[in-house]
């Protein structure tokens, strides 16, 4: 089995990564950074987001595992003290994997620039560079609302516990193939009106954001930030691609939600 390790780069994560390599040397693993079957991310959720973007061109052939060296993560759910059992479980292939939905974003430009296709594991947010963010929100080709406020957050089910949650969005089980649109500080008064609630769209529905006047935006995709100019439209839907997580023990999603937010 071909394995790649991505680490956060801090001392604790590098120590854990070195230990992993040592344990793996007792089995028939091949370290292969370019074409791994398994990517072990050592650090936190941010490290797994980085690993996802590094290997998003080979999602069909790669499964991810996260080890956390800080607090319990949503993606990084193995403890450094469990490394030996993780390596033994990995060596006893075939392993079971679960697939989680991803968000596909396509940005089209009015200046002839080639369209941009983006995959997000957590979410994509869109805000204005300056001033109030104003955008027409179309769902399935029909105008739904003209949004005015700070921005919009479009998240995946596994990303629903991240930024989306801080915006009052619902937590969605990742077995649901959907995306969620959450508002950031919408302006609601006698003149301007938005729905005010997070929306959950099934995989058959597409949401299109169309600029009303300002065409320059700040977009974040997971941990990354990008400035977009001359935007014609931003299309969001559930991606055809999925991410696979290698599962060696049961750790139900709702237990992770409870352990992260309640206990
Ligand atoms: P970071 O270092 O600022 O960490 C953000 C926190 O989000 C960390 O505690 C991380 O464990 C947690 N997190 C990441 N993915 C999660 C998930 N799917 N479920 C629950 N918690 C999760 O930034 P980072 O590590 O580079 O992560 C980028 C993510 O930060 C973005 O994708 C976004 O979701 C999140 N974020 C959250 C807020 C907010 O809650 N107000 C604001 C900006 C970004």
PDB file of C-alpha atoms and ligand atoms in Angstrom:
ATOM      1  CA  UNK A   1       0.000   0.000   0.000  1.00  0.00           C
ATOM      2  CA  UNK A   2       1.259   3.462  -0.954  1.00  0.00           C
ATOM      3  CA  UNK A   3       1.129   5.996   1.856  1.00  0.00           C
ATOM      4  CA  UNK A   4       1.752   9.751   2.043  1.00  0.00           C
ATOM      5  CA  UNK A   5       1.962  11.757   5.253  1.00  0.00           C
ATOM      6  CA  UNK A   6       1.144  15.455   5.453  1.00  0.00           C
ATOM      7  CA  UNK A   7       1.999  17.249   8.663  1.00  0.00           C
ATOM      8  CA  UNK A   8       1.137  20.599  10.146  1.00  0.00           C
ATOM      9  CA  UNK A   9       4.871  21.194  10.399  1.00  0.00           C
ATOM     10  CA  UNK A  10       5.027  21.965  14.110  1.00  0.00           C
ATOM     11  CA  UNK A  11       7.287  19.999  16.468  1.00  0.00           C
ATOM     12  CA  UNK A  12       4.537  17.779  17.953  1.00  0.00           C
ATOM     13  CA  UNK A  13       3.196  16.829  14.503  1.00  0.00           C
ATOM     14  CA  UNK A  14       6.664  16.093  13.121  1.00  0.00           C
ATOM     15  CA  UNK A  15       7.382  13.786  16.105  1.00  0.00           C
ATOM     16  CA  UNK A  16       4.108  11.915  15.451  1.00  0.00           C
ATOM     17  CA  UNK A  17       4.872  11.671  11.710  1.00  0.00           C
ATOM     18  CA  UNK A  18       8.347  10.227  12.457  1.00  0.00           C
ATOM     19  CA  UNK A  19       6.779   7.664  14.813  1.00  0.00           C
ATOM     20  CA  UNK A  20       4.265   6.693  12.114  1.00  0.00           C
ATOM     21  CA  UNK A  21       7.068   6.100   9.610  1.00  0.00           C
ATOM     22  CA  UNK A  22       8.929   4.001  12.183  1.00  0.00           C
ATOM     23  CA  UNK A  23       5.845   1.800  12.900  1.00  0.00           C
ATOM     24  CA  UNK A  24       5.130   1.463   9.187  1.00  0.00           C
ATOM     25  CA  UNK A  25       8.673   0.245   8.493  1.00  0.00           C
ATOM     26  CA  UNK A  26       7.677  -3.108  10.069  1.00  0.00           C
ATOM     27  CA  UNK A  27       5.079  -3.683   7.356  1.00  0.00           C
ATOM     28  CA  UNK A  28       4.980  -3.630   3.562  1.00  0.00           C
ATOM     29  CA  UNK A  29       4.126   0.043   3.127  1.00  0.00           C
ATOM     30  CA  UNK A  30       5.573   2.172   0.370  1.00  0.00           C
ATOM     31  CA  UNK A  31       5.966   5.884   1.069  1.00  0.00           C
ATOM     32  CA  UNK A  32       4.695   7.561  -2.073  1.00  0.00           C
ATOM     33  CA  UNK A  33       3.999  11.280  -2.044  1.00  0.00           C
ATOM     34  CA  UNK A  34       2.732  11.475  -5.617  1.00  0.00           C
ATOM     35  CA  UNK A  35       0.251   8.598  -5.948  1.00  0.00           C
ATOM     36  CA  UNK A  36      -0.815   7.498  -2.454  1.00  0.00           C
ATOM     37  CA  UNK A  37      -3.647   5.050  -1.697  1.00  0.00           C
ATOM     38  CA  UNK A  38      -3.813   6.539   1.790  1.00  0.00           C
ATOM     39  CA  UNK A  39      -2.989  10.042   3.000  1.00  0.00           C
ATOM     40  CA  UNK A  40      -2.383  10.352   6.726  1.00  0.00           C
ATOM     41  CA  UNK A  41      -2.736  13.926   7.869  1.00  0.00           C
ATOM     42  CA  UNK A  42      -1.033  14.777  11.156  1.00  0.00           C
ATOM     43  CA  UNK A  43      -2.010  18.032  12.891  1.00  0.00           C
ATOM     44  CA  UNK A  44      -5.586  19.280  12.930  1.00  0.00           C
ATOM     45  CA  UNK A  45      -8.594  19.800  10.678  1.00  0.00           C
ATOM     46  CA  UNK A  46      -6.658  22.544   8.870  1.00  0.00           C
ATOM     47  CA  UNK A  47      -3.937  20.001   7.980  1.00  0.00           C
ATOM     48  CA  UNK A  48      -6.543  17.661   6.537  1.00  0.00           C
ATOM     49  CA  UNK A  49      -8.037  20.535   4.517  1.00  0.00           C
ATOM     50  CA  UNK A  50      -4.540  21.183   3.138  1.00  0.00           C
ATOM     51  CA  UNK A  51      -4.074  17.442   2.354  1.00  0.00           C
ATOM     52  CA  UNK A  52      -7.464  17.348   0.592  1.00  0.00           C
ATOM     53  CA  UNK A  53      -6.480  20.236  -1.692  1.00  0.00           C
ATOM     54  CA  UNK A  54      -3.065  18.693  -2.370  1.00  0.00           C
ATOM     55  CA  UNK A  55      -4.605  15.391  -3.498  1.00  0.00           C
ATOM     56  CA  UNK A  56      -7.983  16.518  -4.871  1.00  0.00           C
ATOM     57  CA  UNK A  57      -6.932  15.408  -8.384  1.00  0.00           C
ATOM     58  CA  UNK A  58      -6.958  11.753  -7.246  1.00  0.00           C
ATOM     59  CA  UNK A  59      -9.963  11.517  -4.913  1.00  0.00           C
ATOM     60  CA  UNK A  60     -11.163   8.284  -6.478  1.00  0.00           C
ATOM     61  CA  UNK A  61      -7.913   6.464  -5.637  1.00  0.00           C
ATOM     62  CA  UNK A  62      -7.024   8.012  -2.297  1.00  0.00           C
ATOM     63  CA  UNK A  63      -8.533   7.696   1.170  1.00  0.00           C
ATOM     64  CA  UNK A  64      -7.752  10.079   4.028  1.00  0.00           C
ATOM     65  CA  UNK A  65      -7.079   9.538   7.731  1.00  0.00           C
ATOM     66  CA  UNK A  66      -6.539  12.328  10.252  1.00  0.00           C
ATOM     67  CA  UNK A  67      -4.432  12.220  13.412  1.00  0.00           C
ATOM     68  CA  UNK A  68      -4.780  15.197  15.735  1.00  0.00           C
ATOM     69  CA  UNK A  69      -1.919  16.629  17.710  1.00  0.00           C
ATOM     70  CA  UNK A  70      -4.048  19.384  19.271  1.00  0.00           C
ATOM     71  CA  UNK A  71      -7.727  19.147  20.223  1.00  0.00           C
ATOM     72  CA  UNK A  72     -10.108  16.544  18.752  1.00  0.00           C
ATOM     73  CA  UNK A  73     -10.892  17.432  15.159  1.00  0.00           C
ATOM     74  CA  UNK A  74     -13.783  16.556  12.912  1.00  0.00           C
ATOM     75  CA  UNK A  75     -11.520  15.109  10.261  1.00  0.00           C
ATOM     76  CA  UNK A  76      -8.516  14.557  12.521  1.00  0.00           C
ATOM     77  CA  UNK A  77     -10.000  12.054  14.974  1.00  0.00           C
ATOM     78  CA  UNK A  78      -7.114   9.686  15.801  1.00  0.00           C
ATOM     79  CA  UNK A  79      -5.013  10.346  18.903  1.00  0.00           C
ATOM     80  CA  UNK A  80      -1.189  10.227  18.740  1.00  0.00           C
ATOM     81  CA  UNK A  81      -1.399   7.470  21.400  1.00  0.00           C
ATOM     82  CA  UNK A  82      -3.345   5.301  18.935  1.00  0.00           C
ATOM     83  CA  UNK A  83      -0.680   5.317  16.196  1.00  0.00           C
ATOM     84  CA  UNK A  84       0.338   1.691  16.610  1.00  0.00           C
ATOM     85  CA  UNK A  85      -3.230   0.402  16.286  1.00  0.00           C
ATOM     86  CA  UNK A  86      -3.775   2.717  13.319  1.00  0.00           C
ATOM     87  CA  UNK A  87      -0.739   1.232  11.522  1.00  0.00           C
ATOM     88  CA  UNK A  88      -1.826  -2.347  12.339  1.00  0.00           C
ATOM     89  CA  UNK A  89      -5.340  -1.606  11.059  1.00  0.00           C
ATOM     90  CA  UNK A  90      -3.846  -0.078   7.893  1.00  0.00           C
ATOM     91  CA  UNK A  91      -1.639  -3.132   7.348  1.00  0.00           C
ATOM     92  CA  UNK A  92      -4.684  -5.411   7.585  1.00  0.00           C
ATOM     93  CA  UNK A  93      -6.195  -4.161   4.325  1.00  0.00           C
ATOM     94  CA  UNK A  94      -8.693  -4.044   2.685  1.00  0.00           C
ATOM     95  CA  UNK A  95     -10.132  -1.256   4.793  1.00  0.00           C
ATOM     96  CA  UNK A  96     -13.613   0.186   4.841  1.00  0.00           C
ATOM     97  CA  UNK A  97     -14.063   3.758   3.672  1.00  0.00           C
ATOM     98  CA  UNK A  98     -16.897   6.269   3.963  1.00  0.00           C
ATOM     99  CA  UNK A  99     -17.624   8.850   1.305  1.00  0.00           C
ATOM    100  CA  UNK A 100     -18.602  12.423   2.141  1.00  0.00           C
ATOM    101  CA  UNK A 101     -20.109  14.944  -0.303  1.00  0.00           C
ATOM    102  CA  UNK A 102     -18.119  17.927  -1.581  1.00  0.00           C
ATOM    103  CA  UNK A 103     -19.125  21.359  -2.867  1.00  0.00           C
ATOM    104  CA  UNK A 104     -18.438  22.289  -6.485  1.00  0.00           C
ATOM    105  CA  UNK A 105     -18.119  25.996  -7.283  1.00  0.00           C
ATOM    106  CA  UNK A 106     -17.778  27.316 -10.824  1.00  0.00           C
ATOM    107  CA  UNK A 107     -16.845  30.981 -11.188  1.00  0.00           C
ATOM    108  CA  UNK A 108     -17.466  32.570 -14.588  1.00  0.00           C
ATOM    109  CA  UNK A 109     -15.967  35.898 -15.595  1.00  0.00           C
ATOM    110  CA  UNK A 110     -17.175  38.669 -17.906  1.00  0.00           C
ATOM    111  CA  UNK A 111     -13.650  39.589 -19.078  1.00  0.00           C
ATOM    112  CA  UNK A 112     -13.075  36.421 -21.098  1.00  0.00           C
ATOM    113  CA  UNK A 113     -10.983  34.807 -18.351  1.00  0.00           C
ATOM    114  CA  UNK A 114     -11.329  30.996 -18.274  1.00  0.00           C
ATOM    115  CA  UNK A 115     -13.947  29.732 -15.798  1.00  0.00           C
ATOM    116  CA  UNK A 116     -12.668  28.500 -12.457  1.00  0.00           C
ATOM    117  CA  UNK A 117     -13.806  25.138 -11.094  1.00  0.00           C
ATOM    118  CA  UNK A 118     -13.260  24.736  -7.365  1.00  0.00           C
ATOM    119  CA  UNK A 119     -13.907  21.862  -4.952  1.00  0.00           C
ATOM    120  CA  UNK A 120     -14.411  22.560  -1.248  1.00  0.00           C
ATOM    121  CA  UNK A 121     -14.381  20.102   1.631  1.00  0.00           C
ATOM    122  CA  UNK A 122     -15.800  22.541   4.223  1.00  0.00           C
ATOM    123  CA  UNK A 123     -17.227  25.593   2.501  1.00  0.00           C
ATOM    124  CA  UNK A 124     -16.895  28.515   0.168  1.00  0.00           C
ATOM    125  CA  UNK A 125     -17.704  32.035   1.339  1.00  0.00           C
ATOM    126  CA  UNK A 126     -18.250  35.114  -0.828  1.00  0.00           C
ATOM    127  CA  UNK A 127     -17.952  38.673   0.447  1.00  0.00           C
ATOM    128  CA  UNK A 128     -17.442  42.124  -1.026  1.00  0.00           C
ATOM    129  CA  UNK A 129     -13.978  43.611  -1.257  1.00  0.00           C
ATOM    130  CA  UNK A 130     -15.490  46.768   0.270  1.00  0.00           C
ATOM    131  CA  UNK A 131     -18.987  47.974   1.083  1.00  0.00           C
ATOM    132  CA  UNK A 132     -22.163  45.945   1.384  1.00  0.00           C
ATOM    133  CA  UNK A 133     -22.187  42.621  -0.431  1.00  0.00           C
ATOM    134  CA  UNK A 134     -25.124  42.592  -2.873  1.00  0.00           C
ATOM    135  CA  UNK A 135     -25.905  39.563  -5.002  1.00  0.00           C
ATOM    136  CA  UNK A 136     -28.870  37.930  -6.729  1.00  0.00           C
ATOM    137  CA  UNK A 137     -29.406  34.390  -5.517  1.00  0.00           C
ATOM    138  CA  UNK A 138     -30.983  32.104  -8.107  1.00  0.00           C
ATOM    139  CA  UNK A 139     -32.075  28.585  -7.269  1.00  0.00           C
ATOM    140  CA  UNK A 140     -32.803  26.203 -10.125  1.00  0.00           C
ATOM    141  CA  UNK A 141     -32.753  29.094 -12.578  1.00  0.00           C
ATOM    142  CA  UNK A 142     -35.308  31.216 -10.675  1.00  0.00           C
ATOM    143  CA  UNK A 143     -34.495  34.400  -8.774  1.00  0.00           C
ATOM    144  CA  UNK A 144     -34.916  33.566  -5.077  1.00  0.00           C
ATOM    145  CA  UNK A 145     -33.746  36.799  -3.442  1.00  0.00           C
ATOM    146  CA  UNK A 146     -31.419  39.746  -3.709  1.00  0.00           C
ATOM    147  CA  UNK A 147     -29.072  39.318  -0.758  1.00  0.00           C
ATOM    148  CA  UNK A 148     -27.597  42.345   0.987  1.00  0.00           C
ATOM    149  CA  UNK A 149     -25.260  41.929   3.919  1.00  0.00           C
ATOM    150  CA  UNK A 150     -21.749  40.778   4.765  1.00  0.00           C
ATOM    151  CA  UNK A 151     -21.661  37.633   2.653  1.00  0.00           C
ATOM    152  CA  UNK A 152     -22.859  34.094   2.021  1.00  0.00           C
ATOM    153  CA  UNK A 153     -21.407  30.797   3.175  1.00  0.00           C
ATOM    154  CA  UNK A 154     -22.080  27.677   1.119  1.00  0.00           C
ATOM    155  CA  UNK A 155     -21.039  24.563   2.974  1.00  0.00           C
ATOM    156  CA  UNK A 156     -20.863  20.798   2.661  1.00  0.00           C
ATOM    157  CA  UNK A 157     -22.457  18.502   5.266  1.00  0.00           C
ATOM    158  CA  UNK A 158     -19.049  17.743   6.848  1.00  0.00           C
ATOM    159  CA  UNK A 159     -18.266  21.472   6.774  1.00  0.00           C
ATOM    160  CA  UNK A 160     -21.594  22.274   8.442  1.00  0.00           C
ATOM    161  CA  UNK A 161     -19.904  21.994  11.861  1.00  0.00           C
ATOM    162  CA  UNK A 162     -17.293  24.624  10.902  1.00  0.00           C
ATOM    163  CA  UNK A 163     -17.942  28.227   9.726  1.00  0.00           C
ATOM    164  CA  UNK A 164     -21.560  27.368   8.870  1.00  0.00           C
ATOM    165  CA  UNK A 165     -22.270  26.467  12.491  1.00  0.00           C
ATOM    166  CA  UNK A 166     -20.915  29.812  13.691  1.00  0.00           C
ATOM    167  CA  UNK A 167     -23.414  31.482  11.332  1.00  0.00           C
ATOM    168  CA  UNK A 168     -26.373  29.630  12.856  1.00  0.00           C
ATOM    169  CA  UNK A 169     -26.555  26.993  10.136  1.00  0.00           C
ATOM    170  CA  UNK A 170     -27.818  23.483  10.798  1.00  0.00           C
ATOM    171  CA  UNK A 171     -25.520  20.530  11.337  1.00  0.00           C
ATOM    172  CA  UNK A 172     -26.046  18.063   8.491  1.00  0.00           C
ATOM    173  CA  UNK A 173     -25.125  14.403   8.596  1.00  0.00           C
ATOM    174  CA  UNK A 174     -22.554  13.739   5.823  1.00  0.00           C
ATOM    175  CA  UNK A 175     -24.655  10.859   4.465  1.00  0.00           C
ATOM    176  CA  UNK A 176     -26.993  13.586   3.124  1.00  0.00           C
ATOM    177  CA  UNK A 177     -25.921  14.687  -0.326  1.00  0.00           C
ATOM    178  CA  UNK A 178     -26.645  18.406  -0.018  1.00  0.00           C
ATOM    179  CA  UNK A 179     -25.189  21.878   0.304  1.00  0.00           C
ATOM    180  CA  UNK A 180     -26.221  24.577   2.759  1.00  0.00           C
ATOM    181  CA  UNK A 181     -26.396  28.338   2.192  1.00  0.00           C
ATOM    182  CA  UNK A 182     -26.022  30.427   5.354  1.00  0.00           C
ATOM    183  CA  UNK A 183     -26.287  34.199   5.571  1.00  0.00           C
ATOM    184  CA  UNK A 184     -23.662  36.489   7.068  1.00  0.00           C
ATOM    185  CA  UNK A 185     -25.367  39.463   8.692  1.00  0.00           C
ATOM    186  CA  UNK A 186     -28.102  40.109   6.134  1.00  0.00           C
ATOM    187  CA  UNK A 187     -29.723  43.547   5.964  1.00  0.00           C
ATOM    188  CA  UNK A 188     -33.418  43.204   6.679  1.00  0.00           C
ATOM    189  CA  UNK A 189     -35.713  46.205   6.960  1.00  0.00           C
ATOM    190  CA  UNK A 190     -38.716  47.684   5.174  1.00  0.00           C
ATOM    191  CA  UNK A 191     -36.748  48.073   1.963  1.00  0.00           C
ATOM    192  CA  UNK A 192     -34.493  45.023   1.815  1.00  0.00           C
ATOM    193  CA  UNK A 193     -35.530  41.464   2.575  1.00  0.00           C
ATOM    194  CA  UNK A 194     -33.812  38.075   2.605  1.00  0.00           C
ATOM    195  CA  UNK A 195     -35.198  34.732   3.737  1.00  0.00           C
ATOM    196  CA  UNK A 196     -33.153  34.932   6.963  1.00  0.00           C
ATOM    197  CA  UNK A 197     -32.861  31.152   7.396  1.00  0.00           C
ATOM    198  CA  UNK A 198     -30.173  28.765   6.196  1.00  0.00           C
ATOM    199  CA  UNK A 199     -31.229  26.867   3.059  1.00  0.00           C
ATOM    200  CA  UNK A 200     -30.395  23.239   2.367  1.00  0.00           C
ATOM    201  CA  UNK A 201     -30.311  22.253  -1.296  1.00  0.00           C
ATOM    202  CA  UNK A 202     -30.364  18.661  -2.539  1.00  0.00           C
ATOM    203  CA  UNK A 203     -27.841  17.383  -5.065  1.00  0.00           C
ATOM    204  CA  UNK A 204     -30.238  18.009  -7.955  1.00  0.00           C
ATOM    205  CA  UNK A 205     -30.500  21.759  -7.254  1.00  0.00           C
ATOM    206  CA  UNK A 206     -27.995  24.400  -8.351  1.00  0.00           C
ATOM    207  CA  UNK A 207     -27.583  27.804  -6.771  1.00  0.00           C
ATOM    208  CA  UNK A 208     -26.296  30.635  -8.938  1.00  0.00           C
ATOM    209  CA  UNK A 209     -25.004  33.904  -7.464  1.00  0.00           C
ATOM    210  CA  UNK A 210     -25.130  36.828  -9.910  1.00  0.00           C
ATOM    211  CA  UNK A 211     -23.603  40.239  -9.144  1.00  0.00           C
ATOM    212  CA  UNK A 212     -26.027  43.156  -9.117  1.00  0.00           C
ATOM    213  CA  UNK A 213     -23.530  46.011  -9.534  1.00  0.00           C
ATOM    214  CA  UNK A 214     -20.159  45.331  -7.865  1.00  0.00           C
ATOM    215  CA  UNK A 215     -18.330  42.507  -9.699  1.00  0.00           C
ATOM    216  CA  UNK A 216     -15.283  42.142  -7.438  1.00  0.00           C
ATOM    217  CA  UNK A 217     -15.393  39.743  -4.496  1.00  0.00           C
ATOM    218  CA  UNK A 218     -13.336  37.987  -1.849  1.00  0.00           C
ATOM    219  CA  UNK A 219     -13.852  34.245  -1.932  1.00  0.00           C
ATOM    220  CA  UNK A 220     -12.645  31.777   0.649  1.00  0.00           C
ATOM    221  CA  UNK A 221     -12.449  28.073  -0.072  1.00  0.00           C
ATOM    222  CA  UNK A 222     -11.764  26.111   3.113  1.00  0.00           C
ATOM    223  CA  UNK A 223      -8.510  27.619   4.505  1.00  0.00           C
ATOM    224  CA  UNK A 224      -7.705  29.602   1.324  1.00  0.00           C
ATOM    225  CA  UNK A 225      -8.642  33.134   0.276  1.00  0.00           C
ATOM    226  CA  UNK A 226      -8.824  34.551  -3.234  1.00  0.00           C
ATOM    227  CA  UNK A 227      -9.801  37.874  -4.805  1.00  0.00           C
ATOM    228  CA  UNK A 228     -12.082  37.573  -7.833  1.00  0.00           C
ATOM    229  CA  UNK A 229     -12.541  40.366 -10.378  1.00  0.00           C
ATOM    230  CA  UNK A 230     -15.091  40.835 -13.183  1.00  0.00           C
ATOM    231  CA  UNK A 231     -17.292  38.040 -11.903  1.00  0.00           C
ATOM    232  CA  UNK A 232     -20.287  37.128 -14.072  1.00  0.00           C
ATOM    233  CA  UNK A 233     -21.649  34.313 -11.906  1.00  0.00           C
ATOM    234  CA  UNK A 234     -20.783  31.864  -9.136  1.00  0.00           C
ATOM    235  CA  UNK A 235     -22.450  28.486  -9.485  1.00  0.00           C
ATOM    236  CA  UNK A 236     -22.688  26.139  -6.488  1.00  0.00           C
ATOM    237  CA  UNK A 237     -23.886  22.558  -6.329  1.00  0.00           C
ATOM    238  CA  UNK A 238     -23.075  19.197  -4.796  1.00  0.00           C
ATOM    239  CA  UNK A 239     -19.971  17.935  -6.624  1.00  0.00           C
ATOM    240  CA  UNK A 240     -19.881  14.665  -8.552  1.00  0.00           C
ATOM    241  CA  UNK A 241     -16.656  13.903  -6.673  1.00  0.00           C
ATOM    242  CA  UNK A 242     -16.634  12.723  -3.053  1.00  0.00           C
ATOM    243  CA  UNK A 243     -13.908  12.422  -0.434  1.00  0.00           C
ATOM    244  CA  UNK A 244     -13.171   9.004   1.068  1.00  0.00           C
ATOM    245  CA  UNK A 245     -12.167   8.591   4.689  1.00  0.00           C
ATOM    246  CA  UNK A 246     -10.599   5.282   5.694  1.00  0.00           C
ATOM    247  CA  UNK A 247     -12.508   3.904   8.685  1.00  0.00           C
ATOM    248  CA  UNK A 248     -10.873   1.373  11.000  1.00  0.00           C
ATOM    249  CA  UNK A 249     -13.234   1.727  13.952  1.00  0.00           C
ATOM    250  CA  UNK A 250     -16.680   3.173  14.505  1.00  0.00           C
ATOM    251  CA  UNK A 251     -16.685   6.847  15.466  1.00  0.00           C
ATOM    252  CA  UNK A 252     -20.188   8.001  14.524  1.00  0.00           C
ATOM    253  CA  UNK A 253     -20.603  11.568  13.308  1.00  0.00           C
ATOM    254  CA  UNK A 254     -23.041  12.462  16.101  1.00  0.00           C
ATOM    255  CA  UNK A 255     -20.523  11.262  18.717  1.00  0.00           C
ATOM    256  CA  UNK A 256     -17.943  13.566  17.150  1.00  0.00           C
ATOM    257  CA  UNK A 257     -20.446  16.452  17.287  1.00  0.00           C
ATOM    258  CA  UNK A 258     -21.196  15.679  20.942  1.00  0.00           C
ATOM    259  CA  UNK A 259     -17.532  15.264  21.927  1.00  0.00           C
ATOM    260  CA  UNK A 260     -16.533  18.474  20.124  1.00  0.00           C
ATOM    261  CA  UNK A 261     -19.312  20.812  21.199  1.00  0.00           C
ATOM    262  CA  UNK A 262     -21.019  19.444  24.295  1.00  0.00           C
ATOM    263  CA  UNK A 263     -18.537  17.422  26.359  1.00  0.00           C
TER     264      UNK A 263
HETATM  265  P1  LIG B   1      -8.291  27.932  11.824  1.00  0.00           P
HETATM  266  O1  LIG B   1      -6.914  27.570  12.246  1.00  0.00           O
HETATM  267  O2  LIG B   1      -8.776  29.343  12.001  1.00  0.00           O
HETATM  268  O3  LIG B   1      -9.296  26.894  12.504  1.00  0.00           O
HETATM  269  C1  LIG B   1     -10.643  27.008  12.516  1.00  0.00           C
HETATM  270  C2  LIG B   1     -11.268  25.974  13.448  1.00  0.00           C
HETATM  271  O4  LIG B   1     -12.250  25.298  12.688  1.00  0.00           O
HETATM  272  C3  LIG B   1     -10.344  24.902  14.046  1.00  0.00           C
HETATM  273  O5  LIG B   1     -10.668  24.762  15.402  1.00  0.00           O
HETATM  274  C4  LIG B   1     -10.723  23.643  13.260  1.00  0.00           C
HETATM  275  O6  LIG B   1     -10.553  22.447  14.027  1.00  0.00           O
HETATM  276  C5  LIG B   1     -12.174  23.913  13.005  1.00  0.00           C
HETATM  277  N1  LIG B   1     -12.706  23.174  11.872  1.00  0.00           N
HETATM  278  C6  LIG B   1     -12.214  23.071  10.621  1.00  0.00           C
HETATM  279  N2  LIG B   1     -12.998  22.256   9.896  1.00  0.00           N
HETATM  280  C7  LIG B   1     -14.014  21.867  10.726  1.00  0.00           C
HETATM  281  C8  LIG B   1     -15.141  21.048  10.543  1.00  0.00           C
HETATM  282  N3  LIG B   1     -15.425  20.493   9.374  1.00  0.00           N
HETATM  283  N4  LIG B   1     -15.975  20.893  11.604  1.00  0.00           N
HETATM  284  C9  LIG B   1     -15.731  21.466  12.795  1.00  0.00           C
HETATM  285  N5  LIG B   1     -14.678  22.248  13.026  1.00  0.00           N
HETATM  286  C10 LIG B   1     -13.828  22.442  11.991  1.00  0.00           C
HETATM  287  O7  LIG B   1      -8.420  27.620  10.261  1.00  0.00           O
HETATM  288  P2  LIG B   1      -8.110  26.293   9.511  1.00  0.00           P
HETATM  289  O8  LIG B   1      -7.634  25.238  10.471  1.00  0.00           O
HETATM  290  O9  LIG B   1      -7.275  26.623   8.326  1.00  0.00           O
HETATM  291  O10 LIG B   1      -9.571  25.904   9.017  1.00  0.00           O
HETATM  292  C11 LIG B   1     -10.233  26.628   8.022  1.00  0.00           C
HETATM  293  C12 LIG B   1     -11.674  26.586   8.409  1.00  0.00           C
HETATM  294  O11 LIG B   1     -11.897  27.514   9.454  1.00  0.00           O
HETATM  295  C13 LIG B   1     -12.612  27.032   7.327  1.00  0.00           C
HETATM  296  O12 LIG B   1     -12.931  26.005   6.437  1.00  0.00           O
HETATM  297  C14 LIG B   1     -13.806  27.502   8.139  1.00  0.00           C
HETATM  298  O13 LIG B   1     -14.793  26.494   8.252  1.00  0.00           O
HETATM  299  C15 LIG B   1     -13.265  27.758   9.511  1.00  0.00           C
HETATM  300  N6  LIG B   1     -13.574  29.139   9.886  1.00  0.00           N
HETATM  301  C16 LIG B   1     -14.461  29.318  10.890  1.00  0.00           C
HETATM  302  C17 LIG B   1     -14.859  30.575  11.246  1.00  0.00           C
HETATM  303  C18 LIG B   1     -15.848  30.721  12.351  1.00  0.00           C
HETATM  304  O14 LIG B   1     -16.233  29.712  12.938  1.00  0.00           O
HETATM  305  N7  LIG B   1     -16.301  31.940  12.632  1.00  0.00           N
HETATM  306  C19 LIG B   1     -14.327  31.696  10.597  1.00  0.00           C
HETATM  307  C20 LIG B   1     -13.415  31.478   9.566  1.00  0.00           C
HETATM  308  C21 LIG B   1     -13.050  30.178   9.211  1.00  0.00           C
END
